[in-house]
CSV table of C-alpha atoms and ligand atoms in Angstrom, one decimal:
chain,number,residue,atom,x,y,z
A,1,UNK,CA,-24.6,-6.5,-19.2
A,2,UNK,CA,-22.9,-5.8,-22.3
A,3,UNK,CA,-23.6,-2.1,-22.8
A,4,UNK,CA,-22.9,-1.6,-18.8
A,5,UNK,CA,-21.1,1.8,-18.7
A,6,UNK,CA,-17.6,0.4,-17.4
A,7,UNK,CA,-15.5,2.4,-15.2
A,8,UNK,CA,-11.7,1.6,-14.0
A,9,UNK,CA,-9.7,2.7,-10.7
A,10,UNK,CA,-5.7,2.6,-11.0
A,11,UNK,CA,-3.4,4.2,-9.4
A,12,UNK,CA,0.7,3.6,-8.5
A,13,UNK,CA,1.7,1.5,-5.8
A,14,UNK,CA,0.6,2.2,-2.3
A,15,UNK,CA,-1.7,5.0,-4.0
A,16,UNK,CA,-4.4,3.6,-1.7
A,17,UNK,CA,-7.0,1.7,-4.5
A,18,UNK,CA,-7.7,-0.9,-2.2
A,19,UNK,CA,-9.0,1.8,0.5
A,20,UNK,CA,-10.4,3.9,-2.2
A,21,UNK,CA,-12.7,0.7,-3.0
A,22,UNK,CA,-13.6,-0.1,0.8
A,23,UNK,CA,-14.2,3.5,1.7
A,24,UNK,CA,-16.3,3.2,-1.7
A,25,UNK,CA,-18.9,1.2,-0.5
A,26,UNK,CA,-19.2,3.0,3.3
A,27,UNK,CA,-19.4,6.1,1.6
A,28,UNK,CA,-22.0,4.5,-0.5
A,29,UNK,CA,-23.9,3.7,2.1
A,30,UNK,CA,-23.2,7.1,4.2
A,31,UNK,CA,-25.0,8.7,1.1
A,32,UNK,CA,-28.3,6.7,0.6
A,33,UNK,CA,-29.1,7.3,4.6
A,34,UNK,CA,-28.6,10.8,4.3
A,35,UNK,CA,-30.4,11.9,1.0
A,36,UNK,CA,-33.2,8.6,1.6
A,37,UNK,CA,-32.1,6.5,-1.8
A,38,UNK,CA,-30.7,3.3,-1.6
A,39,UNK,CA,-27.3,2.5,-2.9
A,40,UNK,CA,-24.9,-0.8,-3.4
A,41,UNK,CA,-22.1,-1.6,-4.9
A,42,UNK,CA,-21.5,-5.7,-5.1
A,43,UNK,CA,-19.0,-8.2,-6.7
A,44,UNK,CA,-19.5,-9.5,-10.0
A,45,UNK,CA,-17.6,-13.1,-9.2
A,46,UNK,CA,-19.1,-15.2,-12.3
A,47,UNK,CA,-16.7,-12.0,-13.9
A,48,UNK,CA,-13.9,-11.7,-11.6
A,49,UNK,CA,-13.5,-14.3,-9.0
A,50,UNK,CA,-13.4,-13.2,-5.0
A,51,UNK,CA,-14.6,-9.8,-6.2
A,52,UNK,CA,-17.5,-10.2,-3.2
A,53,UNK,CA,-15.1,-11.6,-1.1
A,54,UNK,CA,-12.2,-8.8,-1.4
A,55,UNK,CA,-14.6,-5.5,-0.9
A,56,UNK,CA,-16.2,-7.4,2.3
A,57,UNK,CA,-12.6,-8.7,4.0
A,58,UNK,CA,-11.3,-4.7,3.2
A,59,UNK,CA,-14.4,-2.8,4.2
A,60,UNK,CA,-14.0,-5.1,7.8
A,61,UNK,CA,-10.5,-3.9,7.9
A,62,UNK,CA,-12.0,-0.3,7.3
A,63,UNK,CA,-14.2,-1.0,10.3
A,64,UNK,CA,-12.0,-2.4,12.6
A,65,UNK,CA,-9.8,0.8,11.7
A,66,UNK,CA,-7.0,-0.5,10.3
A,67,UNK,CA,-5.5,-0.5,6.4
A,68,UNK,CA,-5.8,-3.4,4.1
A,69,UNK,CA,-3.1,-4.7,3.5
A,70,UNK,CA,-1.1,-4.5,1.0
A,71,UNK,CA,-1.2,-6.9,-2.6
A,72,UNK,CA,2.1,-8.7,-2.6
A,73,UNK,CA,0.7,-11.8,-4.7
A,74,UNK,CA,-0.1,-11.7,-8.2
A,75,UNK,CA,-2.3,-9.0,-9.8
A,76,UNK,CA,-5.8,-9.2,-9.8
A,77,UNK,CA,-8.9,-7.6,-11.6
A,78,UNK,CA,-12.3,-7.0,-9.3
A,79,UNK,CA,-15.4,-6.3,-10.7
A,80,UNK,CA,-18.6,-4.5,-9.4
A,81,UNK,CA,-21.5,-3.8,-10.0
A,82,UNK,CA,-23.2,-0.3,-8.7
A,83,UNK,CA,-27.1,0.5,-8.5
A,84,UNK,CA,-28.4,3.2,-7.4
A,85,UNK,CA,-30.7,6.8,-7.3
A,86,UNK,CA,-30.8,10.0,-7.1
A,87,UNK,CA,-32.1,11.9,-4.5
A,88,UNK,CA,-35.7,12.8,-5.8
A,89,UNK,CA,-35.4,16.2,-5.3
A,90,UNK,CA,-37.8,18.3,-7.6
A,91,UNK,CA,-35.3,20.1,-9.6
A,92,UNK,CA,-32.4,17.4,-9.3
A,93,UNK,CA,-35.2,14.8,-10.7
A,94,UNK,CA,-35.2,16.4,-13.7
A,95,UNK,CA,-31.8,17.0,-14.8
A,96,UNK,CA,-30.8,13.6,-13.5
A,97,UNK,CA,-33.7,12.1,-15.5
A,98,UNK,CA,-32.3,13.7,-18.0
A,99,UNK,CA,-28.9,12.6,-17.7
A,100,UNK,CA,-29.5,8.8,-16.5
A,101,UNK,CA,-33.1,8.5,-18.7
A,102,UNK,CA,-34.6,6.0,-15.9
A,103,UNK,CA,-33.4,8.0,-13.2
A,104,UNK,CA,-31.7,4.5,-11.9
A,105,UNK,CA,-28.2,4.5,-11.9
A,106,UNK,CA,-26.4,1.3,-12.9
A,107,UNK,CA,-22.6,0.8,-13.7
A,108,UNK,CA,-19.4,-1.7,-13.7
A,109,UNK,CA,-16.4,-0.9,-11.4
A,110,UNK,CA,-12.9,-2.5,-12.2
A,111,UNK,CA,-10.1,-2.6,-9.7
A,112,UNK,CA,-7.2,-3.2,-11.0
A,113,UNK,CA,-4.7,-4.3,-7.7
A,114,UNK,CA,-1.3,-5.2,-7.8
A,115,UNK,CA,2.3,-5.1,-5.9
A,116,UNK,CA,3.8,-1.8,-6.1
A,117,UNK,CA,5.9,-1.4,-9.2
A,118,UNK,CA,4.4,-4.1,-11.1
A,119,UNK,CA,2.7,-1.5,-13.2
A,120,UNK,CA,6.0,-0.2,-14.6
A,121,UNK,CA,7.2,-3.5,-15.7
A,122,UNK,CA,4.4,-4.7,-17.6
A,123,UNK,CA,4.9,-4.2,-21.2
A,124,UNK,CA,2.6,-3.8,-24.3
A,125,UNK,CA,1.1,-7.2,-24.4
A,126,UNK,CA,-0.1,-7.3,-20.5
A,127,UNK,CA,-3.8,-7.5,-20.3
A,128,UNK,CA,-3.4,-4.8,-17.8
A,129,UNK,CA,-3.8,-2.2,-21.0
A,130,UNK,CA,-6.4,-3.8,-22.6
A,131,UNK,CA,-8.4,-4.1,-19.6
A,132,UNK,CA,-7.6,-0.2,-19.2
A,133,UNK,CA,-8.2,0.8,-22.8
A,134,UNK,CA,-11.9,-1.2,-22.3
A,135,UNK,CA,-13.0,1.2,-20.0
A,136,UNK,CA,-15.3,4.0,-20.7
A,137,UNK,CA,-14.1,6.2,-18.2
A,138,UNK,CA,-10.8,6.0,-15.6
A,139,UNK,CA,-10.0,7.0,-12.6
A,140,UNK,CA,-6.5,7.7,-11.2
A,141,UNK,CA,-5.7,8.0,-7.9
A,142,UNK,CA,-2.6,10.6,-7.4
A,143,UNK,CA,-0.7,9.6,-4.7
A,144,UNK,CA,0.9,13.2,-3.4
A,145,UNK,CA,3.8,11.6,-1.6
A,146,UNK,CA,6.6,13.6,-1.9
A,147,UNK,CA,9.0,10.4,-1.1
A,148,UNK,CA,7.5,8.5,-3.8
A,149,UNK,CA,7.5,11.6,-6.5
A,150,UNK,CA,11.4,11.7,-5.7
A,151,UNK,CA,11.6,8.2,-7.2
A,152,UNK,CA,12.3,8.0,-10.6
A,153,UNK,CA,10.4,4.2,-10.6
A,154,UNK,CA,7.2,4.7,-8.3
A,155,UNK,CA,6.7,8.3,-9.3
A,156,UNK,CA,3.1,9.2,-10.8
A,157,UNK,CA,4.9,10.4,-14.1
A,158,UNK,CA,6.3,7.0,-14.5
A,159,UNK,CA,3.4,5.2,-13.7
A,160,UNK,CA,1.2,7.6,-15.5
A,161,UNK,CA,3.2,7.8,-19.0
A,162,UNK,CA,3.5,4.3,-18.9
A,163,UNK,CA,-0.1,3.6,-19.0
A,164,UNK,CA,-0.9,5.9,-20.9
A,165,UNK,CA,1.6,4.9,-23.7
A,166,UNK,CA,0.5,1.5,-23.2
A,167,UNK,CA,-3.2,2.2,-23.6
A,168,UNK,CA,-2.9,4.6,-26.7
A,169,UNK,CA,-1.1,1.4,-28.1
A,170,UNK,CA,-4.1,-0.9,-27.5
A,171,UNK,CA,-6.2,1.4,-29.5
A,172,UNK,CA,-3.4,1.6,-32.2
A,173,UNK,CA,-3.4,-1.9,-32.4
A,174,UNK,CA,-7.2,-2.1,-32.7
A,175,UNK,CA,-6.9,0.3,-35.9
A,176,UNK,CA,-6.7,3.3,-34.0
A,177,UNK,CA,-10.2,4.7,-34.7
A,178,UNK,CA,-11.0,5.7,-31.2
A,179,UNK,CA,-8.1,8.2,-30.8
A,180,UNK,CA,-9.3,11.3,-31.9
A,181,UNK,CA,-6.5,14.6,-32.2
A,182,UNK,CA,-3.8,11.7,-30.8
A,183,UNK,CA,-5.6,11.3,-27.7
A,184,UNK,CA,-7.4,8.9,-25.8
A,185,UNK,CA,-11.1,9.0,-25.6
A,186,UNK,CA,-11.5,8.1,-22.4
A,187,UNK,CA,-13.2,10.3,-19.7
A,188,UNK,CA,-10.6,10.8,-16.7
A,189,UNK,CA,-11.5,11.8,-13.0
A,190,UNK,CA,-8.2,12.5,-11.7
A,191,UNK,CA,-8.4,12.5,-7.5
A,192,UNK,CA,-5.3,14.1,-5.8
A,193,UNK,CA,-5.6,12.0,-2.9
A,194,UNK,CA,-4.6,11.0,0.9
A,195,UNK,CA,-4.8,15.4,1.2
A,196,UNK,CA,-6.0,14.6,4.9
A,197,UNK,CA,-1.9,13.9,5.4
A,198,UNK,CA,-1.0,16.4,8.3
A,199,UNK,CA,2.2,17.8,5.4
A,200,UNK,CA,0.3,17.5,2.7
A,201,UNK,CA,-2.5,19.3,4.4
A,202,UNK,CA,-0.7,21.8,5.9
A,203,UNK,CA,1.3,23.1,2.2
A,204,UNK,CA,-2.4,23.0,0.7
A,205,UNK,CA,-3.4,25.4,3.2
A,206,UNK,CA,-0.6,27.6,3.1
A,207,UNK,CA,-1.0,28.2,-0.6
A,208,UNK,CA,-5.1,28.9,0.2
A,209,UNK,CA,-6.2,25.6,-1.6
A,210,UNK,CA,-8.0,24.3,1.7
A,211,UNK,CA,-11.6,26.0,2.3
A,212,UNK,CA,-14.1,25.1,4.9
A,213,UNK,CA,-17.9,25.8,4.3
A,214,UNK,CA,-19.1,29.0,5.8
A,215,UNK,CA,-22.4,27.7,5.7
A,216,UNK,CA,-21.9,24.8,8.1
A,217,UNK,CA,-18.8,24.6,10.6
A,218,UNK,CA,-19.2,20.5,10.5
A,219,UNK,CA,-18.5,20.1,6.9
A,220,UNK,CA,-15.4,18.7,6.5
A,221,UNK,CA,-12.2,20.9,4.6
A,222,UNK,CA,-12.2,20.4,1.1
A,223,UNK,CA,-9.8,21.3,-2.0
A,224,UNK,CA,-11.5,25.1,-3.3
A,225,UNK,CA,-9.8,24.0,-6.3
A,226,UNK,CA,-8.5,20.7,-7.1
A,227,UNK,CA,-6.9,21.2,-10.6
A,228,UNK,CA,-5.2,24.3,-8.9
A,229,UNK,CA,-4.2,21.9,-5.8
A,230,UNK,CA,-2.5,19.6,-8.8
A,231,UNK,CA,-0.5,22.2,-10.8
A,232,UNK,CA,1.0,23.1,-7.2
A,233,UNK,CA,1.8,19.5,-6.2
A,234,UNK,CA,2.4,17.8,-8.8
A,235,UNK,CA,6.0,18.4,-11.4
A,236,UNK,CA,5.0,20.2,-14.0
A,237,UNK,CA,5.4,16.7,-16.7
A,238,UNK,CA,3.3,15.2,-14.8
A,239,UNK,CA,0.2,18.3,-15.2
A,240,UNK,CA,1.2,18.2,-19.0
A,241,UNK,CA,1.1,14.1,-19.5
A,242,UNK,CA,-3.1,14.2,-18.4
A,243,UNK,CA,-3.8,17.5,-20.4
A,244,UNK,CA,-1.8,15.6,-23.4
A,245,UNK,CA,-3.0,12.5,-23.5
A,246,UNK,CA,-7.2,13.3,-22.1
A,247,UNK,CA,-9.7,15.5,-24.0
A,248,UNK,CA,-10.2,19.0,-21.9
A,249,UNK,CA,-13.5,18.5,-21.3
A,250,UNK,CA,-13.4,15.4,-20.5
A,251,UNK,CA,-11.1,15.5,-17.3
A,252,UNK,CA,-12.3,16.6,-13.7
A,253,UNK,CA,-10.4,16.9,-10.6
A,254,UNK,CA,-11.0,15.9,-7.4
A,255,UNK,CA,-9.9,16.3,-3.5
A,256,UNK,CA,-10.2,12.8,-2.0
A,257,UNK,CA,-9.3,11.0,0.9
A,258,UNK,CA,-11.0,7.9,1.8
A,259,UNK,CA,-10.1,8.0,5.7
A,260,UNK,CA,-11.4,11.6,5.6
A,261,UNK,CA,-10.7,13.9,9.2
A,262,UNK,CA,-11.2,13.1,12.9
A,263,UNK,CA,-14.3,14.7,14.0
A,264,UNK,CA,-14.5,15.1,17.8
A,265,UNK,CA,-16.8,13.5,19.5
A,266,UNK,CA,-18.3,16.3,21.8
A,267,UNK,CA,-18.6,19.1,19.3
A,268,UNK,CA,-19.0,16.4,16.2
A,269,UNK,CA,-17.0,19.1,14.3
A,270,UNK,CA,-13.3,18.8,13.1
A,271,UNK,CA,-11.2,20.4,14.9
A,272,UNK,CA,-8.5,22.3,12.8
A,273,UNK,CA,-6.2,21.7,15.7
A,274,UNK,CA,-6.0,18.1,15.1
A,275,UNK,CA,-7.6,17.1,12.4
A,276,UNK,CA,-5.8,13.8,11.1
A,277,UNK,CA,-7.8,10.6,11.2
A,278,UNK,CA,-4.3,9.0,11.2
A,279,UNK,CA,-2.3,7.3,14.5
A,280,UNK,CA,1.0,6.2,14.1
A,281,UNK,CA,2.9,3.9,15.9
A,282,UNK,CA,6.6,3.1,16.2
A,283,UNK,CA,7.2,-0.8,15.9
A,284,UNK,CA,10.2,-2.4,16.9
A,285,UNK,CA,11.5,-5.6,14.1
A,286,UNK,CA,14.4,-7.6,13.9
A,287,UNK,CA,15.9,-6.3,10.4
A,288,UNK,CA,17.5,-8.3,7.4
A,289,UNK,CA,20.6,-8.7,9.0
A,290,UNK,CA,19.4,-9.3,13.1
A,291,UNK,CA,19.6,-5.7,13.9
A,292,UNK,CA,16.8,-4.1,15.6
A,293,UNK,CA,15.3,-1.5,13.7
A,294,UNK,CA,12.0,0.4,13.6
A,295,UNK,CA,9.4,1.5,11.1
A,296,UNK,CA,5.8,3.2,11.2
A,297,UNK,CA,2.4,1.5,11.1
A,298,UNK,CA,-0.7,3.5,10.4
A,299,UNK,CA,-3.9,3.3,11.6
A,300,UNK,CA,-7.2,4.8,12.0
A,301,UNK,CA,-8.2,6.7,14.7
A,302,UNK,CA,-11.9,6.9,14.7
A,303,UNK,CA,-14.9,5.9,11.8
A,304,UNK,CA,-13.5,7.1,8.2
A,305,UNK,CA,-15.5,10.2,6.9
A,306,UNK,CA,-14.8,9.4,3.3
A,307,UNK,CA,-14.5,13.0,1.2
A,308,UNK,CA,-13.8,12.9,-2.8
A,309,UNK,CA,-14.7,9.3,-3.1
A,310,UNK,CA,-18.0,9.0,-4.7
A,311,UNK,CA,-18.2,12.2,-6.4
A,312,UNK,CA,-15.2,10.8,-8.8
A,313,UNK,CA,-17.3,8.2,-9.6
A,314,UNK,CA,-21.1,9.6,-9.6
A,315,UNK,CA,-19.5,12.3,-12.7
A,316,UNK,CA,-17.8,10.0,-14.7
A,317,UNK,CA,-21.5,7.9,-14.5
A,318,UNK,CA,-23.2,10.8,-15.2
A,319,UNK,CA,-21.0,12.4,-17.9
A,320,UNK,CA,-20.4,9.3,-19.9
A,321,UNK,CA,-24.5,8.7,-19.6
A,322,UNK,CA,-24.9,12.3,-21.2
A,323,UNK,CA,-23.1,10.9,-24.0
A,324,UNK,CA,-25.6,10.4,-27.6
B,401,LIG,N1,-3.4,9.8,4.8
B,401,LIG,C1,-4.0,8.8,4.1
B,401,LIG,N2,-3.4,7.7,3.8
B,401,LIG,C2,-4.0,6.7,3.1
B,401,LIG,C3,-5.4,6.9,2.7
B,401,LIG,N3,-5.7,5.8,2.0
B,401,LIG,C4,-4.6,4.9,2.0
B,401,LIG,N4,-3.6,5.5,2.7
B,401,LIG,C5,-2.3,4.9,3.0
B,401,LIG,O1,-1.8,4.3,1.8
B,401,LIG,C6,-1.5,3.0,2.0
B,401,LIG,C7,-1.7,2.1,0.8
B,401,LIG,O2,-3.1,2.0,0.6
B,401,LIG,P1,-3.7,0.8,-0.3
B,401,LIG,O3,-5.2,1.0,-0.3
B,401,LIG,O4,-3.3,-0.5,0.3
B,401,LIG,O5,-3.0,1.1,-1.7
B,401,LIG,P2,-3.0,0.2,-3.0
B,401,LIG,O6,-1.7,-0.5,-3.0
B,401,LIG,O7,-3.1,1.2,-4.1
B,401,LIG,O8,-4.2,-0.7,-3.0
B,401,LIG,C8,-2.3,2.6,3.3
B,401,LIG,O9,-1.7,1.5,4.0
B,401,LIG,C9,-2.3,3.9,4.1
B,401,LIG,O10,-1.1,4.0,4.8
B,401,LIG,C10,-6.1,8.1,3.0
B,401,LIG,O11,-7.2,8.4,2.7
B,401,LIG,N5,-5.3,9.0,3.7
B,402,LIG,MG1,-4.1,-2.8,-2.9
């Protein structure tokens, strides 16, 4: 598999790249039943130990509708291995011919998972960057959190110019052919994620950024415009970090959430009223010091409808396979 077209998730802490990876493979799955092609996406272990075992303990949490949770040991690297085809529609056959030559879609898949806020200690020697800088096309998860953008250590303009400073320097280091203009050649499918959050939600549709197919009430609500939905969310260094560092044409945006919405069971339609596939409970723990305190633990409410999760993943394939 040396050639494989190799392509890399990452994402801050608590950006949700474990769920991204679990929904990954349901979504996967969702897909081949619907448009009659079969899909998979399996571990590559003699690569990356446990990768096997990691996607099938987190897609059992997705099942049992709760989060994984989350990495507090050492870092890891997981590796998969996607197959798949197109749906041989007339039309589509040819383009995706085209694009893919056999019409059989094969790829690598590297998780990168580790504790929150190990990213932005790591300096330029970590393997992290090299493992990074190796991949022919990236995707980050944006974690829209408005707690976490407040942080000056966990938000995405920290994690994201530290990678990317980091990355540019492997190429450097390996003579700095690859960087064409000062920037990296990577392509990047940027996914503004968790957008089924009930605030995040509700400030996307207030500024008209949330649409819902005329065509068919039971399609989910999507982003209309997800580079759009970024410049609004996002601080304006972050918007400029990606368009400084990534080739134009090679960056796409995406509305993802891996949970996706509650759909009601009698109407199997989502209802606008309450749409979050989220529950929240209050827990009570005995804090630090042996005082009660509380704190929030989320689960899922009913089957995750994933949205955003494969299309990130089926462009870069097909972009970077349109490549001479
Ligand atoms: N609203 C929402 N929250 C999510 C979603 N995916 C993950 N989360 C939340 O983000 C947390 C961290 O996700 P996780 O996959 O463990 O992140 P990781 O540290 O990047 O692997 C989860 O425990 C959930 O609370 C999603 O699709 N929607
Ligand atoms: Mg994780």
């Amino acid at each position: 598999m040396a050639n494989a077209i190799k392509i890399g998730i990452w994402g801050g802490g608590g950006s949700g790249k474990t769920t991204f990876l679990a929904a990954l493979r349901i979504a996967l799955l969702k897909y081949a039943k619907s448009t009659g092609t079969s899909w998979s996406i399996n571990g590559l272990d003699e690569i990356s130990p446990r990768s096997s075992l990691f996607l099938e303990e987190n897609t059992r949490h997705l099942q049992r509708l709760v989060f994984p949770p989350a990495t507090l040991g050492a870092p890891a690297t997981y590796t998969y291995e996607v197959n798949g085809s197109y749906p041989s529609d007339k039309v589509l056959e040819k383009a995706w011919n085209w694009l893919t030559k056999s019409g059989h879609v094969q790829f690598n898949l590297d998780v990168f998972d580790y504790p929150g806020g190990y990213l932005i200690t790591r300096d330029a020697n970590d393997s992290l960057w090299e493992y990074l800088a190796g991949c022919d096309g990236l995707i980050y998860l944006f974690d829209p959190d408005p707690k976490k953008e407040e942080n000056a250590n966990e938000s995405n303009f920290a994690y994201l110019q530290r990678s990317l400073d980091m990355m540019r320097r492997v190429f450097e280091r390996n003579g700095g052919r690859a960087l064409e203009r000062g920037q990296l050649p990577q392509h990047l499918a940027f996914c503004i994620t968790k957008y089924d959050d009930v605030g995040i939600f509700k400030e996307l549709e207030d500024r008209d950024l949330i649409a819902l197919d005329g065509s068919d009430e039971s399609l989910p609500p999507f982003i209309s415009d997800p580079e759009g939905a970024f410049e609004f969310i996002a601080d304006e260094l972050t918007v400029q970090t990606i368009r400084a560092y990534f080739h134009k044409e090679r960056i796409k945006y995406f509305g993802t959430t891996s949970v996706g919405f509650y759909v009601d069971k009698q109407t199997g339609k989502v209802d606008m009223k309450r749409f979050s596939n989220i529950k929240v409970v209050q827990e009570e723990y005995v804090g630090e010091q042996g005082q009660p305190a509380q704190r929030e633990i989320k689960s899922i409410k009913s089957k995750i409808n994933p949205i955003g999760v494969i299309e990130p993943v089926l462009w870069l394939h097909r972009s970077l396979s349109a490549q001479p």
